[in-house]
PDB file of C-alpha atoms in Angstrom:
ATOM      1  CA  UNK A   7     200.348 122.325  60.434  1.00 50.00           C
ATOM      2  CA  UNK A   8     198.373 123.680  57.690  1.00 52.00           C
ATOM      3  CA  UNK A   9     194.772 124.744  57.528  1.00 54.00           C
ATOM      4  CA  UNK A  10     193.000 122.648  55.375  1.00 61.00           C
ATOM      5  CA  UNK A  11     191.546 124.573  52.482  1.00 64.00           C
ATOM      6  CA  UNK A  12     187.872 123.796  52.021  1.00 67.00           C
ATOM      7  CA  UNK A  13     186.308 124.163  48.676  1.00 75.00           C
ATOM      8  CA  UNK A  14     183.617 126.863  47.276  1.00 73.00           C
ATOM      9  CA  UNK A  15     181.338 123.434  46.267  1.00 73.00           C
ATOM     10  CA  UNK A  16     181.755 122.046  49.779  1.00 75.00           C
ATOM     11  CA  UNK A  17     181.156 125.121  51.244  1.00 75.00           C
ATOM     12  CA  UNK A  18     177.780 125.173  49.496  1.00 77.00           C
ATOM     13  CA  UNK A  19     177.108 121.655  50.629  1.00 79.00           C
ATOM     14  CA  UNK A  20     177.642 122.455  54.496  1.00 76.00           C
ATOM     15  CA  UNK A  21     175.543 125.202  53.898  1.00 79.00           C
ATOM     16  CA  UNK A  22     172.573 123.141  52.688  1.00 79.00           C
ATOM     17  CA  UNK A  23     172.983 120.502  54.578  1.00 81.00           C
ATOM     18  CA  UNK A  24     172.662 122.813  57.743  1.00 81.00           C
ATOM     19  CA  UNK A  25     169.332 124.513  56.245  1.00 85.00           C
ATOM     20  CA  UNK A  26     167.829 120.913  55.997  1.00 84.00           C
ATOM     21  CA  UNK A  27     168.872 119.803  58.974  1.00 81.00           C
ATOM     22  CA  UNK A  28     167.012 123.165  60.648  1.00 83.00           C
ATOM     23  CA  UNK A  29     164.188 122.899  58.339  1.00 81.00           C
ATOM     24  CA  UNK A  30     163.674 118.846  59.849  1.00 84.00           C
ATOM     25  CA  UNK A  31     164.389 120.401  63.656  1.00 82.00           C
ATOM     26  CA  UNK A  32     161.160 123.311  63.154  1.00 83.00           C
ATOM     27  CA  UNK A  33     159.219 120.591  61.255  1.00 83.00           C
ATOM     28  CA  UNK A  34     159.952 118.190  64.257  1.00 83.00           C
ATOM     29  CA  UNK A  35     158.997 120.808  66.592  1.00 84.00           C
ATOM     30  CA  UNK A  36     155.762 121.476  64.627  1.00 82.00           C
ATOM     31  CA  UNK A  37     154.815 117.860  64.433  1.00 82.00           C
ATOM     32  CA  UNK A  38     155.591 117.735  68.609  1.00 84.00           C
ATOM     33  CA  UNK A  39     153.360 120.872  69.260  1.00 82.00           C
ATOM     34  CA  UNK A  40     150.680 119.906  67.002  1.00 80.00           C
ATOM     35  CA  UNK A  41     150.370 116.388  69.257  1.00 86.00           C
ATOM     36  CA  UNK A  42     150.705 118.215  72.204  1.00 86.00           C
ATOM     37  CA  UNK A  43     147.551 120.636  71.111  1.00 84.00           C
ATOM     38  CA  UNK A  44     145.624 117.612  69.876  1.00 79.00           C
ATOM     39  CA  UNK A  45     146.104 115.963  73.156  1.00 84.00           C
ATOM     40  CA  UNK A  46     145.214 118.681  75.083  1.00 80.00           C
ATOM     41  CA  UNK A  47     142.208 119.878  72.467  1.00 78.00           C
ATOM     42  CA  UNK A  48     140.661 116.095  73.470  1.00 77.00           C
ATOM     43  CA  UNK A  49     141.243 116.415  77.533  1.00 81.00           C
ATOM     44  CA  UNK A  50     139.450 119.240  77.370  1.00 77.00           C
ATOM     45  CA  UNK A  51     136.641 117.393  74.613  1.00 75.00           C
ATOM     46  CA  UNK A  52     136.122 115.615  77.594  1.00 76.00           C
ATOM     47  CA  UNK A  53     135.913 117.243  80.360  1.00 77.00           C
ATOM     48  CA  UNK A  54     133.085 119.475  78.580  1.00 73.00           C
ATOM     49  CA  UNK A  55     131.122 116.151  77.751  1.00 66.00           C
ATOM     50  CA  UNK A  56     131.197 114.780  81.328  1.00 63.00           C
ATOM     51  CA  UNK A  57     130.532 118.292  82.741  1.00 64.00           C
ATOM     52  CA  UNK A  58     127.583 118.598  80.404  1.00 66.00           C
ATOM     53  CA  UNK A  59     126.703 114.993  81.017  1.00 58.00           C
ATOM     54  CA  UNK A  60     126.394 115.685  85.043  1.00 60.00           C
ATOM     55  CA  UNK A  61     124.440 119.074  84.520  1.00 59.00           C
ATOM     56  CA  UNK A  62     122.124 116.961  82.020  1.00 56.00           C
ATOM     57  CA  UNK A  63     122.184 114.241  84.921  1.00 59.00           C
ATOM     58  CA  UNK A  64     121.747 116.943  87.527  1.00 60.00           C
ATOM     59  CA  UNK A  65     119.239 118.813  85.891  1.00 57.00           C
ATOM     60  CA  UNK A  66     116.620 115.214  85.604  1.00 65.00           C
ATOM     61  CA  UNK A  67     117.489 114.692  89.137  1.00 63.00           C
ATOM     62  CA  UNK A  68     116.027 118.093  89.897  1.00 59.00           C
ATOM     63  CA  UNK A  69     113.244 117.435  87.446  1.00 60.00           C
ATOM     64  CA  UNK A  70     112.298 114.749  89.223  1.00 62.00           C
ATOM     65  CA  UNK A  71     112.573 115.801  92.908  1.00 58.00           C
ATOM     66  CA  UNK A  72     110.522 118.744  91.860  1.00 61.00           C
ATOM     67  CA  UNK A  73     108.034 116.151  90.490  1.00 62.00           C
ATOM     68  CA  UNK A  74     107.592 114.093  93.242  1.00 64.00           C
ATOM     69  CA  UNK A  75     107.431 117.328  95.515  1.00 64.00           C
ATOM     70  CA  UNK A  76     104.580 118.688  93.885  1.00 62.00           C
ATOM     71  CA  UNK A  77     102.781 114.710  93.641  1.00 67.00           C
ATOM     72  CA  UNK A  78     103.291 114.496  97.342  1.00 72.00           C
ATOM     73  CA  UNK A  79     101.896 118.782  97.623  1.00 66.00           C
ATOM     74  CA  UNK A  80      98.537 117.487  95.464  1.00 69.00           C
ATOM     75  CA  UNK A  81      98.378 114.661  97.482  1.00 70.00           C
ATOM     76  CA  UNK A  82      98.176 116.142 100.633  1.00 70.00           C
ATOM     77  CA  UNK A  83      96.032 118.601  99.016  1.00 63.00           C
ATOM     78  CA  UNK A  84      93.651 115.865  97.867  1.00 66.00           C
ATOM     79  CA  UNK A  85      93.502 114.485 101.484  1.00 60.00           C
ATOM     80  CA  UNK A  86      92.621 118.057 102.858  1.00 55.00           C
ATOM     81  CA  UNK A  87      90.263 118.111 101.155  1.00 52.00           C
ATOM     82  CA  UNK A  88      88.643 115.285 101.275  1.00 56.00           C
ATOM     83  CA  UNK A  89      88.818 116.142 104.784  1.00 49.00           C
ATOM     84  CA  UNK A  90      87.726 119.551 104.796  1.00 46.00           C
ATOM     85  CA  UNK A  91      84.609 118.104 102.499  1.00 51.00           C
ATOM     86  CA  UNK A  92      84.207 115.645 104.995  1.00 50.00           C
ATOM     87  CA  UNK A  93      83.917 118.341 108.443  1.00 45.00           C
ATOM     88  CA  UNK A  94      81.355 120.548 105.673  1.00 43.00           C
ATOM     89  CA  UNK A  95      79.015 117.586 105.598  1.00 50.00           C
ATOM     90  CA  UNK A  96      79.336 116.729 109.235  1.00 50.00           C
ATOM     91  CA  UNK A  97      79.239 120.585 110.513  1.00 54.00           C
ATOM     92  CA  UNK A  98      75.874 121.392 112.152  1.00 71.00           C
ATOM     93  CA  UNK A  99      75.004 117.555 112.753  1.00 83.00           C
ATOM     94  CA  UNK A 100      73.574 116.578 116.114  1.00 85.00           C
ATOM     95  CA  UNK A 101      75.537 114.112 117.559  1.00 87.00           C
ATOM     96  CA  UNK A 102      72.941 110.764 118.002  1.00 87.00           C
ATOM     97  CA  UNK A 103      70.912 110.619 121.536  1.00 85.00           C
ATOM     98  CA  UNK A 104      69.488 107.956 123.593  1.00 86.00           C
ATOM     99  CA  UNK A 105      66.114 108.382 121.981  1.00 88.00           C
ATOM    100  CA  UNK A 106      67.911 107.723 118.026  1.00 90.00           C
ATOM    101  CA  UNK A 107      70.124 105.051 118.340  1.00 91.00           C
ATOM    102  CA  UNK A 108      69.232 100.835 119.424  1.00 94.00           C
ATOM    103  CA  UNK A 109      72.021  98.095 119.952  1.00 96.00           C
ATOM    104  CA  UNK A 110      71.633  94.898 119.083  1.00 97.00           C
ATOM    105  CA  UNK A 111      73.838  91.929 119.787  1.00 98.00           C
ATOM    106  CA  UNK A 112      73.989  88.341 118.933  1.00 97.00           C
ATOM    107  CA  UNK A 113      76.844  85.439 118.620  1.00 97.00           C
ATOM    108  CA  UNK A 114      75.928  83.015 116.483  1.00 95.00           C
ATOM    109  CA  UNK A 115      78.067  80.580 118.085  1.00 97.00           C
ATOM    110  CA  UNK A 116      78.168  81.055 121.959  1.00 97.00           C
ATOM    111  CA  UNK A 117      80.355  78.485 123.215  1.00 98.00           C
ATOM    112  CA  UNK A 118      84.056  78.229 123.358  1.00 97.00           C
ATOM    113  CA  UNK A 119      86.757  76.247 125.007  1.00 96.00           C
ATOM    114  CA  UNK A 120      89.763  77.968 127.100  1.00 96.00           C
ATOM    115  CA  UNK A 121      91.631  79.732 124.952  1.00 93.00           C
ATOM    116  CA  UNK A 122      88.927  79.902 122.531  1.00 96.00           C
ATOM    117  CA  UNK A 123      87.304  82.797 120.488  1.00 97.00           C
ATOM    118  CA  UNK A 124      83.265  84.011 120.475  1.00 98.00           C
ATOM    119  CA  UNK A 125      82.669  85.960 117.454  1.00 98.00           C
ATOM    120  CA  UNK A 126      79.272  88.778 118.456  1.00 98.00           C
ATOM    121  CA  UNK A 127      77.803  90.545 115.888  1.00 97.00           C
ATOM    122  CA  UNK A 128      76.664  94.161 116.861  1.00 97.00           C
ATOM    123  CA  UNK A 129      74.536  96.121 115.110  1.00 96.00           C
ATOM    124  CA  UNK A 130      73.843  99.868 115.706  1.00 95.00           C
ATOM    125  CA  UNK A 131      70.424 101.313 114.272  1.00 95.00           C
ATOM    126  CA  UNK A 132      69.497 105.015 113.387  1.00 93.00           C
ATOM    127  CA  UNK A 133      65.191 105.381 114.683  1.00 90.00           C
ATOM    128  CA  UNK A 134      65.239 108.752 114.995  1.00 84.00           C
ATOM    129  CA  UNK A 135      64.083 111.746 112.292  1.00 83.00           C
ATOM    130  CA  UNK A 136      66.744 113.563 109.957  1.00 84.00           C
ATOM    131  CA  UNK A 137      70.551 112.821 110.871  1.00 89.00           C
ATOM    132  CA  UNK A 138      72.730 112.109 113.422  1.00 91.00           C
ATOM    133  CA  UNK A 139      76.422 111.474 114.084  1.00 91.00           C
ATOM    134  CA  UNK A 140      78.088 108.164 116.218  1.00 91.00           C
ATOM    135  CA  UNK A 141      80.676 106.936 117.040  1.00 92.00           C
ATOM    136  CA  UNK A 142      80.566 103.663 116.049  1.00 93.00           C
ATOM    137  CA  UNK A 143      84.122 102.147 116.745  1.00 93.00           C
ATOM    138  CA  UNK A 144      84.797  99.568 119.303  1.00 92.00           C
ATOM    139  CA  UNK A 145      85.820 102.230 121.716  1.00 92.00           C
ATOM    140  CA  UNK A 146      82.043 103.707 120.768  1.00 93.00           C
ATOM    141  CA  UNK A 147      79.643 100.931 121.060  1.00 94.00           C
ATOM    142  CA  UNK A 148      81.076  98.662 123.551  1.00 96.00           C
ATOM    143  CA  UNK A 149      81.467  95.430 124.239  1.00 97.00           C
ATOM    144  CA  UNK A 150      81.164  94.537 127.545  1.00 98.00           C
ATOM    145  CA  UNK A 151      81.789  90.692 128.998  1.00 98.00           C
ATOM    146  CA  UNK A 152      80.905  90.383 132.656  1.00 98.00           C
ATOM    147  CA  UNK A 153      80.707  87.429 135.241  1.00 97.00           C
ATOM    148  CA  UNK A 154      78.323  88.506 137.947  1.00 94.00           C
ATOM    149  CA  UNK A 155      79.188  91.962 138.956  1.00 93.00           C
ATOM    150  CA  UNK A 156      82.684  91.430 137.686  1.00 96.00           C
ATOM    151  CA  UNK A 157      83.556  93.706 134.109  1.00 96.00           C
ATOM    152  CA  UNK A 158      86.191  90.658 132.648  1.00 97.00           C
ATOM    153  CA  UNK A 159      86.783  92.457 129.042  1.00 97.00           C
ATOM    154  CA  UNK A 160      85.522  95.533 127.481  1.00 96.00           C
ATOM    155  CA  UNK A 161      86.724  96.434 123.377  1.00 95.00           C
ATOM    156  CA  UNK A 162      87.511  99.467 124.698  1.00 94.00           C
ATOM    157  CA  UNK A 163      90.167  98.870 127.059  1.00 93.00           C
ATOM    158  CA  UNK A 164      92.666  99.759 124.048  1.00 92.00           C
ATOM    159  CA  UNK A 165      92.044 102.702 122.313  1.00 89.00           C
ATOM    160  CA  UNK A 166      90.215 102.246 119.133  1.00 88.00           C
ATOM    161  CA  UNK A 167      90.448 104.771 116.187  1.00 89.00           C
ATOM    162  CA  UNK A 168      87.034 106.956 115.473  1.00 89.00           C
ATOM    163  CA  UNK A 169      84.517 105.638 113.489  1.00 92.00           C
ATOM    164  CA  UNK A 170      82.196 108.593 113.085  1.00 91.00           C
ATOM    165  CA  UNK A 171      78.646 107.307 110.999  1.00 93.00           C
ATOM    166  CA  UNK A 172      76.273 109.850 109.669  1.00 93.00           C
ATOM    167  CA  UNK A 173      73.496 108.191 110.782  1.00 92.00           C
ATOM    168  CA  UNK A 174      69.268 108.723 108.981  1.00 91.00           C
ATOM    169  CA  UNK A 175      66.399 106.988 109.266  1.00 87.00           C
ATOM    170  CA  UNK A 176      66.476 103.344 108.707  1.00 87.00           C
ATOM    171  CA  UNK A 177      70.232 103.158 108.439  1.00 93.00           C
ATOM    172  CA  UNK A 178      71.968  99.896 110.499  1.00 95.00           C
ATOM    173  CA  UNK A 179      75.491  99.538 110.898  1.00 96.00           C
ATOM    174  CA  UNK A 180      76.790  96.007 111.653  1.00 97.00           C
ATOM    175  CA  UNK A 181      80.285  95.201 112.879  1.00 96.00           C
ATOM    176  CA  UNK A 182      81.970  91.598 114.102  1.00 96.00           C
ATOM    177  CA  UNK A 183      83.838  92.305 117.231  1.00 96.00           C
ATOM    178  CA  UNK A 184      85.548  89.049 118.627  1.00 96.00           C
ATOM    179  CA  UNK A 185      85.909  88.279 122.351  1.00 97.00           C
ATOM    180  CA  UNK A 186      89.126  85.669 122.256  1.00 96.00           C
ATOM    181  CA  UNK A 187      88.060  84.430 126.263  1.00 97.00           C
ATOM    182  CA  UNK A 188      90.636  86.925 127.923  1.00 97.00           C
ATOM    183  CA  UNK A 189      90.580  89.232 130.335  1.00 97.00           C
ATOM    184  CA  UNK A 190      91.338  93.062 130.353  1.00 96.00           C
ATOM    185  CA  UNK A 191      94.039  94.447 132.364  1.00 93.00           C
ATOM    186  CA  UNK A 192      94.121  97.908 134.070  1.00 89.00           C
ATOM    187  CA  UNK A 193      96.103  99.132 131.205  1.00 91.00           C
ATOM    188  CA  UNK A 194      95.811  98.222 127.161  1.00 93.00           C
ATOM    189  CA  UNK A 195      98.135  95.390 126.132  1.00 92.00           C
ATOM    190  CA  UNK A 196      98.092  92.990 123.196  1.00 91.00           C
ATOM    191  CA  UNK A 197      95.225  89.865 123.375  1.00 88.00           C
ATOM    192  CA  UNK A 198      98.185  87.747 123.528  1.00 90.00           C
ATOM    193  CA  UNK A 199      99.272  89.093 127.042  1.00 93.00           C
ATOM    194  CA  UNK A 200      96.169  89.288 128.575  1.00 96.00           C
ATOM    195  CA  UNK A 201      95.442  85.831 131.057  1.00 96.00           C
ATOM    196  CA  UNK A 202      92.768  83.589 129.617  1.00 96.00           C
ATOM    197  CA  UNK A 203      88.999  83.354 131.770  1.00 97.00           C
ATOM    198  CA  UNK A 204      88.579  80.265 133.537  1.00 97.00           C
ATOM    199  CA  UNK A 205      85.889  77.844 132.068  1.00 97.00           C
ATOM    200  CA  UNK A 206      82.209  78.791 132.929  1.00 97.00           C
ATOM    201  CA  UNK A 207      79.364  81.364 132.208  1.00 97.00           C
ATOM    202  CA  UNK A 208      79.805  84.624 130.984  1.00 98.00           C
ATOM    203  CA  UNK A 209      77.218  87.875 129.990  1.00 98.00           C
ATOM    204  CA  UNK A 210      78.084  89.941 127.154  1.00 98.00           C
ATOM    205  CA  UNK A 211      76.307  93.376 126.280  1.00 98.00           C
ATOM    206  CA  UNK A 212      76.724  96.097 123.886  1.00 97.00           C
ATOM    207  CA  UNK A 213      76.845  99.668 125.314  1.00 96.00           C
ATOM    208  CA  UNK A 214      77.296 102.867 123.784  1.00 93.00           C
ATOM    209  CA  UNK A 215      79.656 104.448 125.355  1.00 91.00           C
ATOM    210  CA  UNK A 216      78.264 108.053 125.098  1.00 88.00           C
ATOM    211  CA  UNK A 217      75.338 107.119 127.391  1.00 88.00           C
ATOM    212  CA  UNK A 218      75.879 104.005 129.101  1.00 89.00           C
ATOM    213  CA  UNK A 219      71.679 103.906 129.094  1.00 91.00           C
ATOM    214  CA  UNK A 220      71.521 102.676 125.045  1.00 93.00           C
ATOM    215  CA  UNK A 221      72.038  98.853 126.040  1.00 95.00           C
ATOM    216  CA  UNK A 222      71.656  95.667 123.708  1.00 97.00           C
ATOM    217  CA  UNK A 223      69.925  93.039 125.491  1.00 97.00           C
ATOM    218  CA  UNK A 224      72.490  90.589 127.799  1.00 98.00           C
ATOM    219  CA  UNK A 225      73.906  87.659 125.451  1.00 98.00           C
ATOM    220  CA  UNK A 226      75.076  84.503 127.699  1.00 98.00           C
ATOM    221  CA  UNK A 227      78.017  82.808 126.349  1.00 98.00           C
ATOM    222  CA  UNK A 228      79.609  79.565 128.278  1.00 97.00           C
ATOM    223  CA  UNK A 229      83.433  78.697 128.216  1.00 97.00           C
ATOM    224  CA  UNK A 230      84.094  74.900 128.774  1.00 96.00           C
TER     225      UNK A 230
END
């Protein structure tokens, strides 16, 4: 069979139809790359903006630990020293003696039922010259409720936190200490678990602990 015989013109037609044909395969491949680049140019856009967002987050975290460090540093620095201004002042004080210091105790109201409350008021007074120091918590001046020879309660049968009073001439310190008709137990437990006194008569008198000595006068009270 014979070769068919292909013309100059066609020839030149193949031939430019090929070139276009390449030319639209590199353009293709351009237009593919240049997606793939733009795709990958915004991944990367933002990564870097949520990296730089979570050292910007990071970083005011920080900021702010470090702040509340150093509020918490000059607080505790504020406390020492108040405290240290505090043990300055009270350094070299005589602590207050038998012949400075007179109790004084009174309840307005001295008669409860079982179960009941008394409400004394206790008052510590400064006599002496210059200053002093006392104790004046519960577990300083004490209230003591007896029947007879019998201690029933004492405010000190819990441990009470310091109350330390610089004490001068003329000065009176006066305190409510409430008696709610119980009785203290060998060890400290809350007023709720301690038994409640049978009805009758009852003595109560302040006492400083420091030298049992400094007494108030006796206050009766009666439970009915």
């Amino acid at each position: 069979m014979a070769k068919r015989k292909i013309s100059k013109k066609q020839q030149r037609i193949y031939r430019r139809r090929r070139i276009i044909a390449l030319v639209l395969a590199l353009l293709f491949l351009l237009a593919c790359a240049g997606i793939i680049w733009g795709i990958g140019a915004g991944i990367h856009a933002l990564r870097e903006g949520s990296t730089q967002g979570d050292k910007a987050t990071t970083s005011q975290e920080g900021s702010k630990a470090k702040d509340g460090k150093a509020s918490r540093k000059e607080s505790e620095g504020k406390k020492a020293a108040e405290k240290q201004r505090a043990a300055n002042q009270t350094s070299g004080v005589k602590k207050c003696g038998p012949d400075d210091i007179t109790l004084d105790l009174s309840a307005p109201d001295p008669t409860t039922g079982v179960g009941g409350s008394i409400d004394f008021t206790a008052a510590v007074q400064y006599k002496g010259t210059g200053s002093c120091l006392i104790d004046a918590s519960d577990s300083g001046r004490v209230l003591v409720i007896t029947s007879g020879e019998q201690n029933i309660w004492r405010s000190d049968s819990c441990p009470a936190k310091t109350r330390s009073l610089l004490m001068a001439t003329g000065d009176k310190d006066v305190q409510t200490i409430t008696w709610n008709a119980d009785a203290s137990q060998e060890q400290c437990q809350p007023d709720d678990n301690l038994p409640r006194v049978d009805a009758g008569s009852y003595s109560a008198q302040l006492v400083l602990k420091s030298n049992d000595k400094v007494k108030s006068q006796v206050v009766p009270v009666l439970v009915q």
